[in-house]
Tab-separated table of N, CA, C and O in Angstrom:
chain	number	residue	atom	x	y	z
A	1	MET	N	101.364	25.765	17.218
A	1	MET	CA	102.627	25.279	16.682
A	1	MET	C	103.283	26.379	15.859
A	1	MET	O	102.630	27.010	15.047
A	2	ARG	N	104.555	26.565	16.083
A	2	ARG	CA	105.285	27.583	15.337
A	2	ARG	C	105.602	27.099	13.929
A	2	ARG	O	105.848	25.930	13.716
A	3	LYS	N	105.600	28.032	12.999
A	3	LYS	CA	106.034	27.717	11.630
A	3	LYS	C	107.486	27.259	11.675
A	3	LYS	O	108.281	27.795	12.430
A	4	GLY	N	107.792	26.256	10.858
A	4	GLY	CA	109.163	25.803	10.764
A	4	GLY	C	109.487	24.648	11.700
A	4	GLY	O	110.498	24.012	11.539
A	5	THR	N	108.622	24.379	12.681
A	5	THR	CA	108.878	23.240	13.548
A	5	THR	C	108.169	22.025	12.976
A	5	THR	O	107.077	22.131	12.433
A	6	SER	N	108.803	20.899	13.098
A	6	SER	CA	108.245	19.670	12.563
A	6	SER	C	107.448	18.959	13.648
A	6	SER	O	107.856	18.902	14.797
A	7	MET	N	106.304	18.453	13.250
A	7	MET	CA	105.470	17.706	14.173
A	7	MET	C	106.089	16.328	14.378
A	7	MET	O	106.699	15.796	13.460
A	8	PRO	N	105.930	15.719	15.555
A	8	PRO	CA	106.443	14.369	15.751
A	8	PRO	C	105.807	13.390	14.755
A	8	PRO	O	104.697	13.613	14.283
A	9	TYR	N	106.510	12.315	14.485
A	9	TYR	CA	106.022	11.269	13.592
A	9	TYR	C	104.790	10.622	14.211
A	9	TYR	O	104.796	10.279	15.397
A	10	LEU	N	103.716	10.484	13.425
A	10	LEU	CA	102.487	9.854	13.925
A	10	LEU	C	102.611	8.338	13.784
A	10	LEU	O	102.500	7.796	12.689
A	11	GLU	N	102.877	7.679	14.885
A	11	GLU	CA	102.960	6.215	14.889
A	11	GLU	C	101.594	5.628	14.570
A	11	GLU	O	100.567	6.219	14.912
A	12	ASP	N	101.587	4.469	13.940
A	12	ASP	CA	100.346	3.723	13.703
A	12	ASP	C	99.359	4.463	12.795
A	12	ASP	O	98.148	4.278	12.905
A	13	HIS	N	99.866	5.348	11.951
A	13	HIS	CA	99.068	6.065	10.949
A	13	HIS	C	99.722	5.825	9.587
A	13	HIS	O	100.927	6.019	9.451
A	14	THR	N	98.920	5.432	8.602
A	14	THR	CA	99.430	5.214	7.245
A	14	THR	C	98.489	5.867	6.248
A	14	THR	O	97.278	5.618	6.299
A	15	LEU	N	99.029	6.693	5.384
A	15	LEU	CA	98.229	7.317	4.335
A	15	LEU	C	98.480	6.599	3.016
A	15	LEU	O	99.619	6.517	2.554
A	16	TYR	N	97.408	6.050	2.450
A	16	TYR	CA	97.465	5.477	1.101
A	16	TYR	C	97.001	6.559	0.139
A	16	TYR	O	95.969	7.201	0.367
A	17	TYR	N	97.770	6.770	-0.922
A	17	TYR	CA	97.477	7.864	-1.850
A	17	TYR	C	97.922	7.487	-3.256
A	17	TYR	O	98.637	6.498	-3.463
A	18	LYS	N	97.496	8.307	-4.214
A	18	LYS	CA	97.948	8.199	-5.599
A	18	LYS	C	98.264	9.613	-6.047
A	18	LYS	O	97.457	10.524	-5.852
A	19	LYS	N	99.452	9.828	-6.632
A	19	LYS	CA	99.885	11.179	-7.002
A	19	LYS	C	98.920	11.883	-7.942
A	19	LYS	O	98.765	13.095	-7.892
A	20	SER	N	98.243	11.125	-8.816
A	20	SER	CA	97.352	11.731	-9.811
A	20	SER	C	95.982	12.094	-9.241
A	20	SER	O	95.166	12.700	-9.926
A	21	CYS	N	95.721	11.757	-7.992
A	21	CYS	CA	94.406	11.991	-7.372
A	21	CYS	C	94.358	13.389	-6.750
A	21	CYS	O	95.142	13.703	-5.859
A	22	PRO	N	93.429	14.253	-7.221
A	22	PRO	CA	93.361	15.618	-6.674
A	22	PRO	C	93.001	15.652	-5.187
A	22	PRO	O	93.457	16.531	-4.461
A	23	TYR	N	92.215	14.704	-4.716
A	23	TYR	CA	91.851	14.666	-3.295
A	23	TYR	C	93.062	14.263	-2.447
A	23	TYR	O	93.242	14.759	-1.341
A	24	CYS	N	93.888	13.382	-3.010
A	24	CYS	CA	95.138	13.016	-2.330
A	24	CYS	C	96.053	14.221	-2.256
A	24	CYS	O	96.675	14.479	-1.215
A	25	GLN	N	96.149	14.969	-3.337
A	25	GLN	CA	96.997	16.161	-3.370
A	25	GLN	C	96.557	17.164	-2.300
A	25	GLN	O	97.387	17.813	-1.663
A	26	LYS	N	95.263	17.292	-2.112
A	26	LYS	CA	94.714	18.199	-1.090
A	26	LYS	C	95.208	17.789	0.304
A	26	LYS	O	95.650	18.630	1.090
A	27	VAL	N	95.156	16.483	0.596
A	27	VAL	CA	95.615	15.974	1.893
A	27	VAL	C	97.130	16.147	2.021
A	27	VAL	O	97.626	16.604	3.054
A	28	LEU	N	97.861	15.812	0.960
A	28	LEU	CA	99.325	15.925	0.990
A	28	LEU	C	99.765	17.373	1.194
A	28	LEU	O	100.718	17.643	1.940
A	29	ARG	N	99.062	18.310	0.555
A	29	ARG	CA	99.373	19.736	0.721
A	29	ARG	C	99.144	20.165	2.166
A	29	ARG	O	99.960	20.872	2.764
A	30	PHE	N	98.028	19.718	2.751
A	30	PHE	CA	97.739	20.043	4.148
A	30	PHE	C	98.839	19.495	5.063
A	30	PHE	O	99.320	20.190	5.961
A	31	MET	N	99.238	18.243	4.817
A	31	MET	CA	100.283	17.622	5.634
A	31	MET	C	101.597	18.388	5.502
A	31	MET	O	102.273	18.624	6.502
A	32	GLN	N	101.936	18.777	4.293
A	32	GLN	CA	103.181	19.521	4.063
A	32	GLN	C	103.128	20.878	4.762
A	32	GLN	O	104.073	21.275	5.444
A	33	ASP	N	102.020	21.588	4.604
A	33	ASP	CA	101.867	22.913	5.218
A	33	ASP	C	101.952	22.853	6.741
A	33	ASP	O	102.377	23.812	7.382
A	34	ASN	N	101.510	21.725	7.317
A	34	ASN	CA	101.478	21.589	8.772
A	34	ASN	C	102.587	20.685	9.304
A	34	ASN	O	102.574	20.326	10.480
A	35	LYS	N	103.525	20.332	8.423
A	35	LYS	CA	104.689	19.526	8.804
A	35	LYS	C	104.294	18.226	9.506
A	35	LYS	O	104.875	17.837	10.517
A	36	ILE	N	103.280	17.554	8.969
A	36	ILE	CA	102.791	16.291	9.536
A	36	ILE	C	103.548	15.135	8.888
A	36	ILE	O	103.603	15.038	7.664
A	37	ASN	N	104.125	14.287	9.725
A	37	ASN	CA	104.907	13.145	9.258
A	37	ASN	C	104.239	11.844	9.665
A	37	ASN	O	103.924	11.657	10.841
A	38	LEU	N	104.039	10.967	8.690
A	38	LEU	CA	103.504	9.641	8.960
A	38	LEU	C	103.873	8.722	7.811
A	38	LEU	O	104.432	9.162	6.813
A	39	ASP	N	103.578	7.448	7.959
A	39	ASP	CA	103.897	6.462	6.935
A	39	ASP	C	103.043	6.737	5.694
A	39	ASP	O	101.833	6.943	5.805
A	40	MET	N	103.691	6.751	4.532
A	40	MET	CA	103.005	7.060	3.274
A	40	MET	C	103.162	5.884	2.329
A	40	MET	O	104.265	5.357	2.189
A	41	ARG	N	102.067	5.513	1.670
A	41	ARG	CA	102.106	4.404	0.718
A	41	ARG	C	101.425	4.819	-0.584
A	41	ARG	O	100.217	5.043	-0.613
A	42	ASP	N	102.210	4.894	-1.641
A	42	ASP	CA	101.691	5.183	-2.981
A	42	ASP	C	101.064	3.903	-3.523
A	42	ASP	O	101.743	2.869	-3.607
A	43	THR	N	99.772	3.937	-3.870
A	43	THR	CA	99.084	2.721	-4.325
A	43	THR	C	99.556	2.260	-5.696
A	43	THR	O	99.174	1.179	-6.137
A	44	LEU	N	100.380	3.053	-6.382
A	44	LEU	CA	100.944	2.609	-7.651
A	44	LEU	C	102.195	1.744	-7.433
A	44	LEU	O	102.670	1.100	-8.368
A	45	GLN	N	102.724	1.730	-6.209
A	45	GLN	CA	103.870	0.869	-5.888
A	45	GLN	C	103.365	-0.555	-5.644
A	45	GLN	O	102.288	-0.738	-5.077
A	46	PRO	N	104.133	-1.557	-6.061
A	46	PRO	CA	103.691	-2.955	-5.945
A	46	PRO	C	103.257	-3.331	-4.531
A	46	PRO	O	103.942	-3.024	-3.559
A	47	GLY	N	102.089	-3.956	-4.450
A	47	GLY	CA	101.582	-4.475	-3.178
A	47	GLY	C	100.746	-3.517	-2.370
A	47	GLY	O	99.890	-3.948	-1.586
A	48	ASN	N	100.949	-2.210	-2.520
A	48	ASN	CA	100.252	-1.245	-1.666
A	48	ASN	C	98.745	-1.238	-1.890
A	48	ASN	O	97.972	-1.155	-0.936
A	49	GLN	N	98.309	-1.304	-3.159
A	49	GLN	CA	96.863	-1.301	-3.416
A	49	GLN	C	96.214	-2.567	-2.851
A	49	GLN	O	95.131	-2.501	-2.284
A	50	ASN	N	96.902	-3.707	-2.972
A	50	ASN	CA	96.375	-4.950	-2.391
A	50	ASN	C	96.245	-4.832	-0.876
A	50	ASN	O	95.259	-5.305	-0.296
A	51	ASP	N	97.242	-4.211	-0.232
A	51	ASP	CA	97.172	-3.992	1.215
A	51	ASP	C	95.975	-3.125	1.569
A	51	ASP	O	95.248	-3.412	2.523
A	52	LEU	N	95.767	-2.068	0.792
A	52	LEU	CA	94.650	-1.147	1.032
A	52	LEU	C	93.312	-1.880	0.910
A	52	LEU	O	92.435	-1.730	1.765
A	53	ILE	N	93.163	-2.690	-0.128
A	53	ILE	CA	91.926	-3.452	-0.329
A	53	ILE	C	91.726	-4.431	0.826
A	53	ILE	O	90.607	-4.587	1.329
A	54	HIS	N	92.801	-5.045	1.277
A	54	HIS	CA	92.721	-5.985	2.404
A	54	HIS	C	92.243	-5.280	3.676
A	54	HIS	O	91.446	-5.819	4.432
A	55	ILE	N	92.710	-4.065	3.905
A	55	ILE	CA	92.365	-3.309	5.113
A	55	ILE	C	90.919	-2.808	5.066
A	55	ILE	O	90.167	-2.979	6.013
A	56	GLY	N	90.545	-2.150	3.956
A	56	GLY	CA	89.251	-1.474	3.919
A	56	GLY	C	88.230	-2.041	2.956
A	56	GLY	O	87.109	-1.563	2.900
A	57	GLY	N	88.636	-3.018	2.142
A	57	GLY	CA	87.682	-3.633	1.225
A	57	GLY	C	87.512	-2.891	-0.094
A	57	GLY	O	86.709	-3.297	-0.933
A	58	LYS	N	88.226	-1.788	-0.277
A	58	LYS	CA	88.142	-1.032	-1.532
A	58	LYS	C	89.454	-0.315	-1.790
A	58	LYS	O	90.282	-0.188	-0.890
A	59	LYS	N	89.622	0.150	-3.037
A	59	LYS	CA	90.890	0.793	-3.400
A	59	LYS	C	90.791	2.314	-3.439
A	59	LYS	O	91.629	2.981	-4.022
A	60	GLN	N	89.781	2.862	-2.775
A	60	GLN	CA	89.578	4.317	-2.757
A	60	GLN	C	90.724	5.011	-2.028
A	60	GLN	O	91.153	4.583	-0.952
A	61	VAL	N	91.223	6.079	-2.643
A	61	VAL	CA	92.231	6.937	-2.014
A	61	VAL	C	91.739	8.375	-2.049
A	61	VAL	O	90.918	8.707	-2.899
A	62	PRO	N	92.175	9.235	-1.142
A	62	PRO	CA	93.092	8.920	-0.060
A	62	PRO	C	92.415	8.081	1.017
A	62	PRO	O	91.198	8.161	1.202
A	63	CYS	N	93.229	7.304	1.702
A	63	CYS	CA	92.749	6.521	2.838
A	63	CYS	C	93.794	6.621	3.932
A	63	CYS	O	94.951	6.246	3.727
A	64	LEU	N	93.381	7.149	5.072
A	64	LEU	CA	94.253	7.196	6.236
A	64	LEU	C	93.884	6.017	7.119
A	64	LEU	O	92.729	5.901	7.539
A	65	VAL	N	94.848	5.141	7.352
A	65	VAL	CA	94.618	3.990	8.216
A	65	VAL	C	95.195	4.322	9.584
A	65	VAL	O	96.383	4.628	9.713
A	66	ILE	N	94.315	4.310	10.583
A	66	ILE	CA	94.700	4.617	11.958
A	66	ILE	C	94.579	3.312	12.732
A	66	ILE	O	93.471	2.819	12.925
A	67	GLY	N	95.715	2.746	13.120
A	67	GLY	CA	95.692	1.389	13.665
A	67	GLY	C	95.338	0.463	12.515
A	67	GLY	O	96.080	0.371	11.552
A	68	ASN	N	94.174	-0.155	12.586
A	68	ASN	CA	93.687	-0.980	11.475
A	68	ASN	C	92.396	-0.432	10.902
A	68	ASN	O	91.699	-1.113	10.158
A	69	LYS	N	92.031	0.793	11.279
A	69	LYS	CA	90.749	1.367	10.877
A	69	LYS	C	90.940	2.380	9.738
A	69	LYS	O	91.653	3.361	9.912
A	70	PRO	N	90.301	2.125	8.583
A	70	PRO	CA	90.458	3.054	7.460
A	70	PRO	C	89.557	4.284	7.589
A	70	PRO	O	88.431	4.189	8.080
A	71	MET	N	90.074	5.429	7.169
A	71	MET	CA	89.286	6.664	7.096
A	71	MET	C	89.422	7.190	5.675
A	71	MET	O	90.529	7.401	5.186
A	72	TYR	N	88.285	7.364	5.007
A	72	TYR	CA	88.275	7.862	3.638
A	72	TYR	C	87.793	9.312	3.646
A	72	TYR	O	87.427	9.827	4.695
A	73	GLU	N	87.779	9.935	2.488
A	73	GLU	CA	87.318	11.315	2.290
A	73	GLU	C	88.367	12.325	2.773
A	73	GLU	O	88.686	12.396	3.957
A	74	SER	N	88.855	13.103	1.832
A	74	SER	CA	89.933	14.050	2.123
A	74	SER	C	89.561	15.035	3.228
A	74	SER	O	90.381	15.326	4.093
A	75	ASP	N	88.326	15.531	3.241
A	75	ASP	CA	87.933	16.513	4.260
A	75	ASP	C	87.947	15.892	5.659
A	75	ASP	O	88.335	16.550	6.628
A	76	ASP	N	87.520	14.636	5.771
A	76	ASP	CA	87.528	13.946	7.069
A	76	ASP	C	88.964	13.713	7.540
A	76	ASP	O	89.280	13.895	8.723
A	77	ILE	N	89.825	13.317	6.603
A	77	ILE	CA	91.234	13.076	6.937
A	77	ILE	C	91.895	14.371	7.405
A	77	ILE	O	92.583	14.397	8.427
A	78	ILE	N	91.642	15.458	6.677
A	78	ILE	CA	92.218	16.759	7.051
A	78	ILE	C	91.701	17.218	8.410
A	78	ILE	O	92.471	17.693	9.247
A	79	ALA	N	90.408	17.045	8.670
A	79	ALA	CA	89.839	17.435	9.968
A	79	ALA	C	90.495	16.632	11.093
A	79	ALA	O	90.843	17.187	12.147
A	80	TYR	N	90.692	15.342	10.873
A	80	TYR	CA	91.345	14.494	11.869
A	80	TYR	C	92.789	14.961	12.108
A	80	TYR	O	93.217	15.130	13.253
A	81	LEU	N	93.533	15.170	11.014
A	81	LEU	CA	94.927	15.589	11.131
A	81	LEU	C	95.050	16.979	11.749
A	81	LEU	O	96.005	17.253	12.471
A	82	ARG	N	94.091	17.851	11.452
A	82	ARG	CA	94.101	19.192	12.056
A	82	ARG	C	94.021	19.066	13.571
A	82	ARG	O	94.705	19.789	14.297
A	83	GLY	N	93.219	18.148	14.061
A	83	GLY	CA	93.129	17.896	15.509
A	83	GLY	C	94.448	17.403	16.067
A	83	GLY	O	94.835	17.760	17.175
A	84	LYS	N	95.152	16.579	15.313
A	84	LYS	CA	96.452	16.059	15.748
A	84	LYS	C	97.512	17.154	15.738
A	84	LYS	O	98.398	17.175	16.573
A	85	ALA	N	97.414	18.054	14.735
A	85	ALA	CA	98.407	19.121	14.600
A	85	ALA	C	98.240	20.176	15.691
A	85	ALA	O	99.166	20.925	15.975
A	86	GLY	N	97.033	20.210	16.265
A	86	GLY	CA	96.780	21.091	17.394
A	86	GLY	C	96.733	22.539	17.014
A	86	GLY	O	97.023	23.409	17.746
């Protein structure tokens, strides 16, 4: 992928994050550097943390939800997204 080109929007992918979380920042930086676009949900916004708990049973962030399947751990999320970024 060339620098400066934007990756297509990843349908059916949602990242739950919190701005104060260093592991979330690591994932967000990777996404920004690789121009990865997907649905983003800040768990400090009303309802988002409840949705996250409903999906995965815990409020751990970052959490990438692919379809209805949660993926935790920043390194795992980055490895997955790196595969998508090609």
